[in-house]
Coordinates of C-alpha atoms in Angstrom, one line a residue:
X17 CA 241.8 97.1 130.3
X18 CA 239.2 98.7 128.1
X19 CA 238.5 99.1 124.4
X20 CA 236.2 101.4 122.3
X21 CA 232.7 99.9 121.9
X22 CA 231.1 100.1 118.4
X23 CA 227.6 101.5 118.0
X24 CA 226.4 98.7 115.7
X25 CA 227.5 95.1 115.0
X26 CA 228.0 91.9 116.9
X27 CA 229.8 91.4 120.2
X28 CA 233.6 90.9 120.0
X29 CA 236.0 89.0 122.2
X30 CA 239.6 90.3 122.5
X31 CA 242.4 87.9 123.7
X32 CA 245.1 89.7 125.7
X33 CA 248.3 88.2 127.0
X34 CA 249.4 89.5 130.5
X35 CA 252.9 88.9 131.9
X36 CA 253.8 89.4 135.5
X37 CA 256.9 91.3 136.6
X38 CA 258.4 91.2 140.1
X39 CA 259.9 94.4 141.5
X40 CA 261.7 92.5 144.3
X41 CA 263.3 89.1 143.6
X42 CA 262.8 88.2 147.2
X43 CA 259.1 87.7 146.5
X44 CA 260.0 84.5 144.6
X45 CA 258.7 83.5 141.3
X46 CA 255.3 83.5 139.5
X47 CA 253.7 80.5 138.1
X48 CA 252.6 80.7 135.3
X49 CA 254.7 83.5 134.0
X50 CA 252.0 84.6 131.5
X51 CA 248.2 84.4 131.4
X52 CA 245.7 84.9 128.6
X53 CA 242.8 87.3 129.5
X54 CA 239.5 87.7 127.6
X55 CA 237.9 91.1 127.1
X56 CA 234.3 91.0 125.7
X57 CA 233.2 94.1 123.8
X58 CA 229.5 94.6 123.3
X59 CA 227.9 97.1 120.8
X60 CA 226.3 100.2 122.3
X61 CA 223.0 99.4 120.6
X62 CA 221.9 95.9 121.5
X63 CA 221.4 93.2 118.9
X64 CA 217.7 92.8 119.3
X65 CA 217.2 96.6 118.9
X66 CA 219.4 96.5 115.8
X67 CA 217.1 93.8 114.3
X68 CA 214.0 95.8 115.0
X69 CA 215.5 98.9 113.4
X70 CA 216.5 96.9 110.3
X71 CA 213.0 95.5 110.1
X72 CA 211.5 99.0 110.3
X73 CA 213.8 100.2 107.5
X74 CA 212.9 97.3 105.3
X75 CA 209.2 97.9 105.9
X76 CA 209.5 101.6 104.9
X77 CA 211.6 100.8 101.8
X78 CA 209.0 98.1 100.9
X79 CA 206.2 100.7 101.0
X80 CA 208.2 103.1 98.9
X81 CA 209.8 100.8 96.3
X82 CA 208.1 97.5 96.8
X83 CA 205.4 95.8 94.7
X84 CA 201.8 97.0 94.7
X85 CA 200.0 96.6 98.0
X86 CA 197.9 93.4 98.7
X87 CA 194.6 94.9 99.6
X88 CA 192.3 91.8 99.4
X89 CA 192.6 89.5 102.4
X90 CA 191.3 86.4 100.6
X91 CA 191.3 84.9 97.1
X92 CA 190.4 87.3 94.3
X93 CA 187.6 85.7 92.1
X94 CA 186.9 88.4 89.6
X95 CA 188.7 91.3 87.8
X96 CA 187.3 93.6 85.1
X97 CA 188.4 96.7 83.2
X98 CA 186.0 99.6 82.9
X99 CA 184.9 100.6 79.4
X100 CA 187.6 103.3 79.0
X101 CA 190.3 101.1 80.5
X102 CA 191.3 103.7 83.2
X103 CA 190.0 101.6 86.1
X104 CA 189.5 98.1 87.4
X105 CA 187.0 96.4 89.6
X106 CA 187.8 93.3 91.7
X107 CA 185.8 91.0 93.9
X108 CA 187.0 88.4 96.4
X109 CA 186.3 85.8 99.0
X110 CA 186.7 88.5 101.6
X111 CA 183.2 89.9 100.9
X112 CA 184.6 93.1 99.4
X113 CA 184.5 95.0 96.1
X114 CA 187.5 97.1 95.4
X115 CA 188.2 99.9 92.9
X116 CA 191.6 100.5 91.2
X117 CA 193.0 103.3 89.1
X118 CA 195.3 102.6 86.2
X119 CA 198.4 104.9 86.1
X120 CA 199.1 105.1 82.3
X121 CA 202.4 106.9 82.8
X122 CA 204.1 103.9 84.4
X123 CA 201.5 101.2 83.7
X124 CA 200.8 100.5 87.4
X125 CA 197.6 99.9 89.3
X126 CA 196.8 101.8 92.5
X127 CA 193.9 101.7 95.0
X128 CA 191.1 104.2 94.2
X129 CA 191.6 107.7 95.6
X130 CA 189.0 107.4 98.3
X131 CA 188.6 105.7 101.7
X132 CA 185.7 103.6 102.9
X133 CA 183.8 105.8 105.4
X134 CA 182.1 103.1 107.5
X135 CA 183.8 100.5 109.7
X136 CA 185.7 98.3 107.2
X137 CA 184.8 94.9 108.6
X138 CA 183.9 92.2 106.0
X139 CA 183.6 88.5 106.5
X140 CA 184.4 89.2 110.2
X141 CA 187.8 90.5 109.3
X142 CA 189.2 94.1 109.2
X143 CA 189.9 95.4 105.7
X144 CA 192.1 98.2 104.4
X145 CA 189.8 101.2 103.7
X146 CA 191.8 102.6 100.7
X147 CA 190.0 101.8 97.5
X148 CA 187.4 99.7 99.3
X149 CA 184.3 100.4 97.2
X150 CA 181.8 98.2 99.0
X151 CA 181.3 95.4 101.6
X152 CA 178.9 92.8 100.2
X153 CA 176.5 90.4 101.9
X154 CA 178.6 87.4 101.0
X155 CA 181.6 86.2 99.0
X156 CA 181.9 88.0 95.6
X157 CA 182.2 85.4 92.9
X158 CA 181.8 87.6 89.8
X159 CA 181.7 91.3 89.1
X160 CA 181.4 93.4 85.9
X161 CA 180.8 96.9 84.7
X162 CA 177.5 97.7 83.0
X163 CA 178.2 98.5 79.3
X164 CA 176.0 101.6 78.8
X165 CA 176.9 103.3 82.1
X166 CA 180.3 102.3 83.4
X167 CA 179.4 103.9 86.7
X168 CA 177.3 100.8 87.6
X169 CA 178.8 97.5 88.7
X170 CA 176.9 94.2 88.8
X171 CA 178.1 91.8 91.6
X172 CA 177.2 88.1 91.8
X173 CA 177.4 86.6 95.2
X174 CA 177.9 83.1 96.7
X175 CA 174.4 83.2 98.3
X176 CA 172.6 83.7 94.9
X177 CA 172.1 87.5 95.2
X178 CA 173.0 90.0 92.5
X179 CA 173.9 93.5 93.7
X180 CA 174.0 96.6 91.4
X181 CA 176.3 99.2 92.9
X182 CA 177.0 102.8 92.0
X183 CA 180.8 103.5 91.7
X184 CA 180.6 107.3 91.8
X185 CA 178.4 107.1 94.9
X186 CA 181.0 105.2 97.0
X187 CA 179.6 101.9 96.0
X188 CA 176.1 102.5 97.3
X189 CA 173.7 99.7 96.5
X190 CA 171.2 100.5 93.8
X191 CA 169.3 97.2 93.4
X192 CA 169.2 93.6 94.6
X193 CA 168.2 90.8 92.2
X194 CA 167.1 87.4 93.5
X195 CA 164.4 85.0 92.3
X196 CA 161.6 85.4 94.8
X197 CA 159.5 82.6 93.5
X198 CA 162.1 79.9 93.6
X199 CA 162.9 78.7 97.1
X200 CA 166.2 77.1 95.9
X201 CA 167.4 80.4 94.5
X202 CA 168.8 81.3 98.0
X203 CA 172.3 79.8 98.2
X204 CA 172.3 79.1 94.4
X205 CA 175.8 80.5 93.7
X206 CA 176.0 83.1 90.9
X207 CA 178.9 81.9 88.7
X208 CA 178.8 84.4 85.9
X209 CA 177.1 87.6 84.6
X210 CA 176.6 89.0 81.1
X211 CA 174.9 92.2 79.9
X212 CA 173.6 92.9 76.5
X213 CA 175.2 95.9 74.9
X214 CA 172.2 98.1 75.5
X215 CA 172.2 97.0 79.2
X216 CA 168.5 96.2 79.1
X217 CA 169.1 92.5 79.7
X218 CA 171.3 90.7 82.2
X219 CA 172.0 87.0 82.0
X220 CA 173.2 85.2 85.2
X221 CA 174.3 81.6 85.5
X222 CA 174.1 79.4 88.6
X223 CA 175.4 76.2 90.2
X224 CA 171.9 74.7 89.8
X225 CA 172.3 74.8 86.0
X226 CA 169.8 77.6 85.6
X227 CA 170.1 80.7 83.6
X228 CA 168.1 83.7 84.8
X229 CA 167.3 86.5 82.4
X230 CA 166.7 89.9 84.0
X231 CA 165.0 92.6 81.9
X232 CA 164.0 96.2 82.1
X233 CA 162.5 98.9 79.8
X234 CA 165.7 101.1 79.6
X235 CA 169.3 101.2 80.8
X236 CA 168.3 103.7 83.5
X237 CA 165.2 101.9 84.9
X238 CA 165.1 99.1 87.5
X239 CA 165.1 95.5 86.5
X240 CA 161.9 93.5 86.8
X241 CA 161.8 91.6 90.1
X242 CA 161.0 88.3 88.5
X243 CA 163.4 86.9 85.9
X244 CA 162.8 84.5 83.0
X245 CA 164.3 81.1 83.9
X246 CA 166.1 78.8 81.4
X247 CA 166.6 75.4 83.2
X248 CA 169.5 73.8 81.4
X249 CA 170.0 71.0 83.9
X250 CA 166.3 69.9 83.6
X251 CA 166.6 69.8 79.8
X252 CA 169.9 67.8 79.9
X253 CA 168.7 65.5 82.7
X254 CA 172.2 65.7 84.0
X255 CA 173.7 67.5 87.1
X256 CA 174.9 70.4 84.9
X257 CA 176.5 73.5 86.5
X258 CA 176.3 76.7 84.4
X259 CA 179.8 77.9 85.1
X260 CA 180.2 80.6 82.4
X261 CA 178.1 82.6 79.9
X262 CA 178.9 85.0 77.1
X263 CA 177.0 86.8 74.3
X264 CA 178.0 87.0 70.7
X265 CA 179.0 90.6 69.4
X266 CA 175.5 91.0 67.9
X267 CA 173.8 89.9 71.2
X268 CA 171.9 87.2 69.3
X269 CA 173.7 84.0 70.5
X270 CA 174.2 83.1 74.2
X271 CA 176.8 80.4 75.0
X272 CA 176.7 78.5 78.3
X273 CA 179.7 76.4 79.5
X274 CA 179.7 73.9 82.3
X275 CA 180.7 70.4 83.5
X276 CA 180.9 67.2 81.4
X277 CA 183.1 69.4 79.1
X278 CA 180.3 70.7 77.0
X279 CA 178.9 74.1 76.1
X280 CA 175.4 75.0 74.9
X281 CA 174.3 77.8 72.7
X282 CA 171.0 79.2 71.5
X283 CA 169.4 82.2 69.8
X284 CA 168.3 85.1 72.0
X285 CA 165.5 87.3 70.6
X286 CA 164.3 89.9 73.2
X287 CA 161.2 90.7 71.2
X288 CA 159.7 87.3 72.0
X289 CA 157.2 87.3 74.9
X290 CA 159.1 84.7 77.0
X291 CA 162.7 85.9 76.1
X292 CA 163.7 82.3 76.0
X293 CA 166.6 80.7 74.0
X294 CA 165.6 79.2 70.7
X295 CA 167.3 76.4 68.8
X296 CA 169.3 75.2 71.8
X297 CA 172.4 73.2 70.6
X298 CA 175.1 71.4 72.5
X299 CA 178.8 70.8 71.7
X300 CA 180.8 68.2 73.5
X301 CA 184.6 68.2 73.9
X302 CA 185.2 64.6 73.0
X303 CA 188.5 62.7 72.6
X304 CA 190.3 64.4 75.5
X305 CA 190.8 62.6 78.8
X306 CA 187.6 62.3 80.9
X307 CA 184.4 64.2 80.4
X308 CA 182.7 63.5 83.7
X309 CA 180.9 65.6 86.2
X310 CA 184.1 67.2 87.5
X311 CA 185.4 68.0 84.1
X312 CA 184.5 71.6 83.1
X313 CA 184.5 74.2 80.4
X314 CA 185.6 76.9 82.8
X315 CA 185.5 80.0 80.5
X316 CA 184.1 81.1 77.2
X317 CA 184.6 84.3 75.2
X318 CA 183.7 85.6 71.7
X319 CA 186.0 87.7 69.5
X320 CA 184.4 91.2 70.2
X321 CA 185.0 92.6 66.7
X322 CA 185.5 89.8 64.1
X323 CA 186.5 90.4 60.5
X324 CA 183.0 89.8 59.2
X325 CA 179.8 88.3 60.6
X326 CA 181.8 85.4 62.0
X327 CA 181.0 84.1 65.5
X328 CA 184.4 83.0 66.8
X329 CA 184.3 81.5 70.3
X330 CA 187.2 80.4 72.6
X331 CA 186.7 77.8 75.3
X332 CA 189.1 76.9 78.2
X333 CA 188.7 73.6 80.0
X334 CA 189.9 71.5 82.9
X335 CA 192.3 69.6 80.7
X336 CA 194.4 72.7 80.1
X337 CA 193.2 73.1 76.5
X338 CA 192.1 76.3 74.7
X339 CA 189.9 75.6 71.6
X340 CA 188.8 78.1 69.0
X341 CA 185.3 77.4 67.4
X342 CA 183.4 78.8 64.4
X343 CA 179.8 78.8 65.6
X344 CA 178.6 79.7 62.1
X345 CA 179.5 76.2 61.0
X346 CA 177.8 73.8 63.4
X347 CA 176.2 70.9 61.5
X348 CA 174.0 68.4 63.4
X349 CA 176.0 65.5 64.8
X350 CA 175.7 62.2 62.9
X351 CA 173.7 59.6 64.9
X352 CA 172.4 62.3 67.3
X353 CA 169.3 61.4 69.2
X354 CA 166.4 63.0 67.4
X355 CA 164.2 63.0 70.5
X356 CA 166.7 65.0 72.5
X357 CA 165.3 68.5 73.1
X358 CA 168.8 69.9 72.7
X359 CA 170.4 69.3 69.3
X360 CA 173.9 67.8 69.4
X361 CA 176.2 69.5 66.9
X362 CA 179.7 69.2 65.6
X363 CA 181.0 72.8 65.3
X364 CA 184.1 73.6 63.2
X365 CA 187.3 73.7 65.3
X366 CA 189.7 76.4 64.0
X367 CA 192.5 75.4 66.4
X368 CA 193.1 73.6 69.7
X369 CA 196.2 73.5 71.9
X370 CA 197.1 72.5 75.4
X371 CA 198.4 75.6 77.2
X372 CA 198.8 74.0 80.6
X373 CA 198.9 70.6 82.3
X374 CA 196.3 71.9 84.8
X375 CA 192.8 73.5 84.4
X376 CA 192.6 76.8 82.5
X377 CA 189.9 78.9 84.4
X378 CA 189.8 82.2 82.5
X379 CA 190.4 83.6 79.1
X380 CA 189.8 86.8 77.2
X381 CA 190.1 88.0 73.6
X382 CA 191.5 91.4 72.5
X383 CA 189.1 93.5 70.4
X384 CA 190.4 92.3 67.1
X385 CA 190.9 88.6 68.2
X386 CA 194.6 88.7 67.6
X387 CA 195.5 88.2 71.2
X388 CA 194.1 85.8 73.8
X389 CA 195.0 85.8 77.4
X390 CA 194.4 82.9 79.8
X391 CA 195.1 81.9 83.4
X392 CA 194.5 78.9 85.6
X393 CA 195.6 76.4 88.3
X394 CA 199.2 76.5 87.2
X395 CA 199.5 80.1 88.4
X396 CA 200.5 81.4 85.0
X397 CA 199.0 84.3 83.0
X398 CA 199.7 83.3 79.4
X399 CA 199.3 85.5 76.3
X400 CA 198.7 83.7 73.0
X401 CA 199.2 85.4 69.6
X402 CA 196.7 84.4 66.9
X403 CA 196.7 84.6 63.1
X404 CA 194.0 86.2 61.0
X405 CA 192.5 82.8 60.7
X406 CA 192.2 82.7 64.6
X407 CA 194.8 80.0 64.9
X408 CA 197.7 79.9 67.3
X409 CA 200.7 81.8 65.8
X410 CA 203.5 79.4 66.6
X411 CA 206.1 81.6 65.1
X412 CA 205.8 84.0 68.0
X413 CA 205.2 81.5 70.9
X414 CA 204.6 77.8 70.4
X415 CA 202.2 77.5 73.3
X416 CA 201.8 81.1 74.4
X417 CA 204.0 83.5 76.3
X418 CA 204.1 83.5 80.1
X419 CA 203.9 87.0 81.3
X420 CA 203.3 86.3 85.0
X421 CA 203.9 83.4 87.3
X422 CA 202.4 83.0 90.7
X423 CA 202.6 80.2 93.2
X424 CA 198.8 80.2 93.5
X425 CA 195.9 79.7 91.0
X426 CA 194.8 82.5 88.7
X427 CA 191.0 82.8 88.9
X428 CA 190.2 85.8 86.6
X429 CA 191.8 88.0 84.0
X430 CA 190.8 90.7 81.5
X431 CA 192.4 92.3 78.5
X432 CA 192.1 95.9 77.4
X433 CA 194.2 97.7 74.8
X434 CA 197.8 96.8 75.8
X435 CA 197.1 95.9 79.4
X436 CA 196.1 92.7 81.2
X437 CA 194.7 92.5 84.7
X438 CA 194.6 89.3 86.7
X439 CA 193.5 88.1 90.1
X440 CA 193.9 84.9 92.0
X441 CA 194.4 82.9 95.2
X442 CA 197.5 85.0 96.1
X443 CA 195.0 87.8 97.1
X444 CA 196.6 90.1 94.5
X445 CA 195.3 92.2 91.7
X446 CA 198.1 92.5 89.2
X447 CA 198.6 94.7 86.1
X448 CA 200.7 93.4 83.2
X449 CA 201.7 95.2 80.0
X450 CA 201.5 93.7 76.5
X451 CA 204.2 94.7 74.1

């Protein structure tokens, strides 16, 4: 007995009934008269080979039609748009700096059109060379484009080093900045970086609570080797970590956020000999859960182009709240300690709402302050619509619109025109469109 074997599929079993027939009755009888026979039919291509072929086809289709490639091999800590919004820089725990192009035709993000020329080994792990701009000396915690010349990127590392790298020259290192006179500067993690608009000054914040101010004579010259130091922790007499910094649109007010759910701000005047902050003030976030050492203001940002001379600041904290402040109205707090070198103030709150039950780690305003994007431990990228008074517009979304959901934390985001870029612990750099 035989049957035609299929090329693909599973094995089949055919049951056939056979009946005996005697040609001569003298041979006697048969017992049993009938018998069931099994015929097993196997496919020509074996099952294990079929599975391999299906896997190969799925892989090819995934490359063609699937989501954007995951190029980082560890958590993405920082993403930032270039000034013209046509490219993105990202830094991660895998000790790499990557460059991405924005395809405006279909609002997608693609690795830069170049390939790393040297051996792509970073943090003792092989990396994909496509779009790999630089391999750094340590984990990248923060990265940002220099405002005047978008061809230069500043990179803050876990070991306390700041690297300035040239984008058009395949990420070649231009300068290294590290405090040579402070023995504790080595290993003092760089949490945030902020340029002045003329790029002559660079503020860097650290886990030690120190702010270092790097200066130079012009945007094309090198930074001075020794920075000015603003020791916030020493003035507070608390184990303060300077997690985030930002400058007001006029470059005259520096805001520093950190633990104990407080932010500090002071006047920056570059013409002064010491370039120090003047009239240092402190705002506490009181009346919300705990305000201990592990409770942070994770991110701060000013409205880039306010309606007038307003200084509108947004803060994101570990309680999941976003708060909008008017720093032009910050009277001294009643019963404040007059001997404290830092003035305690009670700034005007324009609005405050809980966007998440978990910490919000990053936020960014649109140019006009009508949009505010945030991300955090809940894995959501949330877009909030604001009124002209910089309050949450509840008619559009009561607590903001979720535009992306990940199973991992969102560490960084940026907003440019009608696009949002985010990066997080899922190793991905994602682009989202704003309608």
